[in-house]
PDB file of C-alpha atoms in Angstrom:
ATOM      1  CA  MET A   1      19.127  75.578  44.793  1.00  0.00           C
ATOM      2  CA  VAL A   2      21.311  77.282  47.376  1.00  0.00           C
ATOM      3  CA  ILE A   3      22.744  80.796  47.178  1.00  0.00           C
ATOM      4  CA  GLU A   4      26.011  81.410  49.003  1.00  0.00           C
ATOM      5  CA  GLU A   5      27.299  84.868  49.867  1.00  0.00           C
ATOM      6  CA  THR A   6      30.875  85.911  49.104  1.00  0.00           C
ATOM      7  CA  LYS A   7      33.092  88.507  50.786  1.00  0.00           C
ATOM      8  CA  ILE A   8      31.505  91.044  48.411  1.00  0.00           C
ATOM      9  CA  PRO A   9      27.785  90.595  49.137  1.00  0.00           C
ATOM     10  CA  GLU A  10      26.547  91.452  45.636  1.00  0.00           C
ATOM     11  CA  ILE A  11      28.493  88.540  44.125  1.00  0.00           C
ATOM     12  CA  LYS A  12      26.710  85.231  44.669  1.00  0.00           C
ATOM     13  CA  ILE A  13      27.655  81.582  44.296  1.00  0.00           C
ATOM     14  CA  ILE A  14      24.695  79.538  43.112  1.00  0.00           C
ATOM     15  CA  LYS A  15      24.686  75.837  43.908  1.00  0.00           C
ATOM     16  CA  PRO A  16      22.003  73.939  42.010  1.00  0.00           C
ATOM     17  CA  LYS A  17      20.299  70.807  43.266  1.00  0.00           C
ATOM     18  CA  VAL A  18      21.705  67.915  41.217  1.00  0.00           C
ATOM     19  CA  PHE A  19      19.760  64.686  40.699  1.00  0.00           C
ATOM     20  CA  THR A  20      21.913  61.650  39.918  1.00  0.00           C
ATOM     21  CA  ASP A  21      21.140  58.027  39.152  1.00  0.00           C
ATOM     22  CA  ASN A  22      22.583  55.159  37.113  1.00  0.00           C
ATOM     23  CA  ARG A  23      21.890  57.105  33.883  1.00  0.00           C
ATOM     24  CA  GLY A  24      23.855  60.197  34.855  1.00  0.00           C
ATOM     25  CA  TYR A  25      22.627  63.490  36.271  1.00  0.00           C
ATOM     26  CA  PHE A  26      20.128  66.298  35.773  1.00  0.00           C
ATOM     27  CA  PHE A  27      19.981  69.794  37.204  1.00  0.00           C
ATOM     28  CA  GLU A  28      18.170  73.020  36.473  1.00  0.00           C
ATOM     29  CA  SER A  29      20.820  75.644  35.769  1.00  0.00           C
ATOM     30  CA  TYR A  30      18.356  78.490  35.419  1.00  0.00           C
ATOM     31  CA  ASN A  31      14.685  79.035  36.190  1.00  0.00           C
ATOM     32  CA  GLN A  32      13.526  82.638  36.159  1.00  0.00           C
ATOM     33  CA  LYS A  33      10.713  82.009  38.645  1.00  0.00           C
ATOM     34  CA  THR A  34      13.057  80.280  41.122  1.00  0.00           C
ATOM     35  CA  PHE A  35      15.726  82.963  40.741  1.00  0.00           C
ATOM     36  CA  HIS A  36      13.186  85.746  41.268  1.00  0.00           C
ATOM     37  CA  ALA A  37      11.841  83.967  44.372  1.00  0.00           C
ATOM     38  CA  LEU A  38      15.433  83.946  45.684  1.00  0.00           C
ATOM     39  CA  GLY A  39      15.773  87.696  45.085  1.00  0.00           C
ATOM     40  CA  ILE A  40      17.720  87.491  41.812  1.00  0.00           C
ATOM     41  CA  GLU A  41      15.733  89.725  39.481  1.00  0.00           C
ATOM     42  CA  ASN A  42      17.939  89.625  36.370  1.00  0.00           C
ATOM     43  CA  ASN A  43      16.246  88.978  33.039  1.00  0.00           C
ATOM     44  CA  PHE A  44      18.898  87.266  30.941  1.00  0.00           C
ATOM     45  CA  ILE A  45      18.667  87.914  27.194  1.00  0.00           C
ATOM     46  CA  GLN A  46      21.939  86.607  25.719  1.00  0.00           C
ATOM     47  CA  ASP A  47      23.827  83.323  26.160  1.00  0.00           C
ATOM     48  CA  ASN A  48      27.531  83.037  25.309  1.00  0.00           C
ATOM     49  CA  GLU A  49      29.934  80.105  25.221  1.00  0.00           C
ATOM     50  CA  SER A  50      33.720  80.059  25.124  1.00  0.00           C
ATOM     51  CA  PHE A  51      36.304  77.309  24.705  1.00  0.00           C
ATOM     52  CA  SER A  52      39.672  77.971  26.326  1.00  0.00           C
ATOM     53  CA  LYS A  53      42.862  75.960  26.641  1.00  0.00           C
ATOM     54  CA  LYS A  54      44.720  75.445  29.917  1.00  0.00           C
ATOM     55  CA  GLY A  55      46.366  78.649  31.132  1.00  0.00           C
ATOM     56  CA  VAL A  56      44.144  81.004  29.122  1.00  0.00           C
ATOM     57  CA  ILE A  57      43.183  84.152  31.028  1.00  0.00           C
ATOM     58  CA  ARG A  58      40.195  86.040  29.631  1.00  0.00           C
ATOM     59  CA  GLY A  59      39.436  89.456  31.063  1.00  0.00           C
ATOM     60  CA  LEU A  60      38.935  91.582  32.897  1.00  0.00           C
ATOM     61  CA  HIS A  61      35.889  92.671  30.872  1.00  0.00           C
ATOM     62  CA  TYR A  62      32.878  94.913  31.428  1.00  0.00           C
ATOM     63  CA  GLN A  63      30.536  97.190  29.493  1.00  0.00           C
ATOM     64  CA  LEU A  64      29.877 100.816  30.343  1.00  0.00           C
ATOM     65  CA  SER A  65      26.430 101.861  31.528  1.00  0.00           C
ATOM     66  CA  PRO A  66      23.775 102.043  30.070  1.00  0.00           C
ATOM     67  CA  TYR A  67      24.934  98.817  28.374  1.00  0.00           C
ATOM     68  CA  ALA A  68      26.331  97.230  31.548  1.00  0.00           C
ATOM     69  CA  GLN A  69      25.847  93.482  31.908  1.00  0.00           C
ATOM     70  CA  SER A  70      25.194  91.175  34.809  1.00  0.00           C
ATOM     71  CA  LYS A  71      26.491  87.671  34.114  1.00  0.00           C
ATOM     72  CA  LEU A  72      25.615  84.196  35.317  1.00  0.00           C
ATOM     73  CA  VAL A  73      28.687  82.044  34.665  1.00  0.00           C
ATOM     74  CA  ARG A  74      28.963  78.253  34.691  1.00  0.00           C
ATOM     75  CA  VAL A  75      31.309  75.588  33.342  1.00  0.00           C
ATOM     76  CA  VAL A  76      30.019  72.865  31.020  1.00  0.00           C
ATOM     77  CA  LYS A  77      33.335  71.001  30.820  1.00  0.00           C
ATOM     78  CA  GLY A  78      36.584  71.480  32.693  1.00  0.00           C
ATOM     79  CA  LYS A  79      37.562  73.808  35.522  1.00  0.00           C
ATOM     80  CA  ILE A  80      38.159  77.553  35.789  1.00  0.00           C
ATOM     81  CA  PHE A  81      38.954  80.115  38.456  1.00  0.00           C
ATOM     82  CA  ASP A  82      36.306  82.776  37.878  1.00  0.00           C
ATOM     83  CA  VAL A  83      36.964  86.327  39.096  1.00  0.00           C
ATOM     84  CA  ALA A  84      34.814  89.426  39.629  1.00  0.00           C
ATOM     85  CA  VAL A  85      36.301  92.832  40.538  1.00  0.00           C
ATOM     86  CA  ASP A  86      34.278  95.664  42.083  1.00  0.00           C
ATOM     87  CA  ILE A  87      34.666  98.735  39.854  1.00  0.00           C
ATOM     88  CA  ARG A  88      31.904 100.858  41.413  1.00  0.00           C
ATOM     89  CA  LYS A  89      33.293 104.235  42.461  1.00  0.00           C
ATOM     90  CA  ASN A  90      32.777 105.009  46.166  1.00  0.00           C
ATOM     91  CA  SER A  91      32.096 101.347  46.947  1.00  0.00           C
ATOM     92  CA  PRO A  92      33.621 100.113  50.227  1.00  0.00           C
ATOM     93  CA  THR A  93      34.943  97.152  48.216  1.00  0.00           C
ATOM     94  CA  PHE A  94      36.176  99.133  45.167  1.00  0.00           C
ATOM     95  CA  GLY A  95      39.122  97.335  43.566  1.00  0.00           C
ATOM     96  CA  GLN A  96      38.569  94.168  45.603  1.00  0.00           C
ATOM     97  CA  TRP A  97      37.959  90.829  43.937  1.00  0.00           C
ATOM     98  CA  VAL A  98      36.245  87.510  44.515  1.00  0.00           C
ATOM     99  CA  GLY A  99      37.540  84.310  42.941  1.00  0.00           C
ATOM    100  CA  VAL A 100      35.619  81.042  42.796  1.00  0.00           C
ATOM    101  CA  GLU A 101      36.436  77.676  41.267  1.00  0.00           C
ATOM    102  CA  LEU A 102      33.720  76.617  38.838  1.00  0.00           C
ATOM    103  CA  SER A 103      33.805  73.173  37.263  1.00  0.00           C
ATOM    104  CA  ASP A 104      31.752  70.524  35.549  1.00  0.00           C
ATOM    105  CA  GLU A 105      32.102  68.530  38.769  1.00  0.00           C
ATOM    106  CA  ASN A 106      30.817  71.080  41.308  1.00  0.00           C
ATOM    107  CA  LYS A 107      28.297  72.633  38.868  1.00  0.00           C
ATOM    108  CA  HIS A 108      28.402  75.914  40.786  1.00  0.00           C
ATOM    109  CA  GLN A 109      27.578  79.192  39.069  1.00  0.00           C
ATOM    110  CA  LEU A 110      28.764  82.716  39.788  1.00  0.00           C
ATOM    111  CA  LEU A 111      26.365  85.652  39.582  1.00  0.00           C
ATOM    112  CA  ILE A 112      28.282  88.831  38.740  1.00  0.00           C
ATOM    113  CA  PRO A 113      26.210  92.030  38.863  1.00  0.00           C
ATOM    114  CA  LYS A 114      26.593  95.224  36.862  1.00  0.00           C
ATOM    115  CA  GLY A 115      29.449  97.368  38.141  1.00  0.00           C
ATOM    116  CA  PHE A 116      31.942  94.499  38.241  1.00  0.00           C
ATOM    117  CA  ALA A 117      34.666  93.455  35.798  1.00  0.00           C
ATOM    118  CA  HIS A 118      34.834  89.739  34.971  1.00  0.00           C
ATOM    119  CA  GLY A 119      37.594  87.347  33.998  1.00  0.00           C
ATOM    120  CA  PHE A 120      38.710  83.756  34.387  1.00  0.00           C
ATOM    121  CA  VAL A 121      41.651  81.415  33.989  1.00  0.00           C
ATOM    122  CA  THR A 122      41.364  77.858  32.692  1.00  0.00           C
ATOM    123  CA  LEU A 123      42.798  75.359  35.187  1.00  0.00           C
ATOM    124  CA  SER A 124      41.972  72.112  33.333  1.00  0.00           C
ATOM    125  CA  GLU A 125      43.319  70.982  29.930  1.00  0.00           C
ATOM    126  CA  TYR A 126      40.452  72.967  28.437  1.00  0.00           C
ATOM    127  CA  ALA A 127      37.182  74.496  29.598  1.00  0.00           C
ATOM    128  CA  ILE A 128      33.847  75.203  27.994  1.00  0.00           C
ATOM    129  CA  VAL A 129      32.224  78.145  29.769  1.00  0.00           C
ATOM    130  CA  ASN A 130      28.640  79.355  29.367  1.00  0.00           C
ATOM    131  CA  TYR A 131      27.430  82.671  30.623  1.00  0.00           C
ATOM    132  CA  LYS A 132      24.109  84.406  30.502  1.00  0.00           C
ATOM    133  CA  CYS A 133      23.949  88.206  30.186  1.00  0.00           C
ATOM    134  CA  ASP A 134      21.087  90.557  30.966  1.00  0.00           C
ATOM    135  CA  GLU A 135      22.179  93.071  28.318  1.00  0.00           C
ATOM    136  CA  LEU A 136      23.290  92.490  24.730  1.00  0.00           C
ATOM    137  CA  TYR A 137      26.945  92.812  23.758  1.00  0.00           C
ATOM    138  CA  ASN A 138      27.755  96.357  22.638  1.00  0.00           C
ATOM    139  CA  PRO A 139      31.212  96.830  21.080  1.00  0.00           C
ATOM    140  CA  GLU A 140      31.142 100.603  21.659  1.00  0.00           C
ATOM    141  CA  ALA A 141      30.614 100.057  25.411  1.00  0.00           C
ATOM    142  CA  ASP A 142      33.124  97.192  25.689  1.00  0.00           C
ATOM    143  CA  ARG A 143      35.958  97.969  28.133  1.00  0.00           C
ATOM    144  CA  GLY A 144      38.584  96.128  30.126  1.00  0.00           C
ATOM    145  CA  ILE A 145      41.097  96.294  32.944  1.00  0.00           C
ATOM    146  CA  ARG A 146      44.515  94.659  32.883  1.00  0.00           C
ATOM    147  CA  PHE A 147      44.357  91.149  34.355  1.00  0.00           C
ATOM    148  CA  ASN A 148      47.677  91.632  36.175  1.00  0.00           C
ATOM    149  CA  ASP A 149      46.933  95.057  37.690  1.00  0.00           C
ATOM    150  CA  PRO A 150      49.061  95.253  40.870  1.00  0.00           C
ATOM    151  CA  GLN A 151      46.478  97.526  42.552  1.00  0.00           C
ATOM    152  CA  ILE A 152      43.911  94.704  42.308  1.00  0.00           C
ATOM    153  CA  GLY A 153      46.407  91.899  42.939  1.00  0.00           C
ATOM    154  CA  ILE A 154      44.458  88.892  41.675  1.00  0.00           C
ATOM    155  CA  ASP A 155      46.023  85.519  42.475  1.00  0.00           C
ATOM    156  CA  TRP A 156      45.263  83.682  39.238  1.00  0.00           C
ATOM    157  CA  LEU A 157      46.478  80.336  40.680  1.00  0.00           C
ATOM    158  CA  ILE A 158      48.995  79.960  37.834  1.00  0.00           C
ATOM    159  CA  GLY A 159      52.290  81.632  37.080  1.00  0.00           C
ATOM    160  CA  LEU A 160      51.605  84.672  34.909  1.00  0.00           C
ATOM    161  CA  ASP A 161      54.541  83.670  32.698  1.00  0.00           C
ATOM    162  CA  GLU A 162      52.438  80.573  31.832  1.00  0.00           C
ATOM    163  CA  ALA A 163      49.319  82.600  31.009  1.00  0.00           C
ATOM    164  CA  ILE A 164      47.923  82.745  27.491  1.00  0.00           C
ATOM    165  CA  VAL A 165      46.368  86.187  27.047  1.00  0.00           C
ATOM    166  CA  SER A 166      44.927  87.879  23.960  1.00  0.00           C
ATOM    167  CA  ALA A 167      46.675  90.933  22.541  1.00  0.00           C
ATOM    168  CA  LYS A 168      43.571  92.983  23.409  1.00  0.00           C
ATOM    169  CA  ASP A 169      43.485  91.845  27.055  1.00  0.00           C
ATOM    170  CA  ASN A 170      47.229  92.453  27.395  1.00  0.00           C
ATOM    171  CA  VAL A 171      46.865  96.183  26.714  1.00  0.00           C
ATOM    172  CA  HIS A 172      43.803  97.074  28.780  1.00  0.00           C
ATOM    173  CA  PRO A 173      44.494  99.977  31.160  1.00  0.00           C
ATOM    174  CA  TYR A 174      45.072  99.504  34.859  1.00  0.00           C
ATOM    175  CA  LEU A 175      42.129 100.214  37.158  1.00  0.00           C
ATOM    176  CA  LYS A 176      43.431 103.699  38.041  1.00  0.00           C
ATOM    177  CA  ASP A 177      43.304 104.672  34.343  1.00  0.00           C
ATOM    178  CA  ALA A 178      40.221 102.726  33.238  1.00  0.00           C
ATOM    179  CA  GLU A 179      37.080 104.384  31.937  1.00  0.00           C
ATOM    180  CA  ILE A 180      34.439 103.568  34.547  1.00  0.00           C
ATOM    181  CA  ASN A 181      30.966 105.062  34.921  1.00  0.00           C
ATOM    182  CA  PHE A 182      29.596 103.007  37.823  1.00  0.00           C
ATOM    183  CA  ASP A 183      28.812 104.523  41.219  1.00  0.00           C
ATOM    184  CA  PHE A 184      28.110 102.580  44.389  1.00  0.00           C
ATOM    185  CA  GLY A 185      24.449 102.734  45.366  1.00  0.00           C
ATOM    186  CA  THR A 186      23.199 103.423  41.836  1.00  0.00           C
ATOM    187  CA  THR A 187      20.906 100.922  40.132  1.00  0.00           C
ATOM    188  CA  TYR A 188      21.788 100.077  36.543  1.00  0.00           C
TER     189      TYR A 188
END
């Protein structure tokens, strides 16, 4: 397993070691002992799966502290462009984003820590996405930021007129108006 840094150091790309032969392939997507040895101390307690058609944008989602979630995202089938946005006040990278292509072919995963909003767009005909969370879903703490916020300026790799977005995600506030209780340098 290899961990690759991104332009925002807290966001990590995880590249598992894949074993292939004439039967197919095998890889370990998560091993707590291995992750801890690599400095990733999250204890994941909830697994989620979503199915999305081509052009679907989900996000940008986060939960307020003390219910904030770190996520480990991977694609079972298809291809997505996965995005994390720094929403930690006073962070030198506040409002900046990292985008990574995750697919069933590359088998990469994205580790998104607490203090970041998360979203993705489906690039293939459909995508099945799994993500582990280190905190349970809490509807009272559930928040979002508008996916097309010009202050953030995410390049979603598709025309936004082609995007399929839920009514809920379409009315999230922009970053400047969002309820955020994360501060840079604070452990959650």
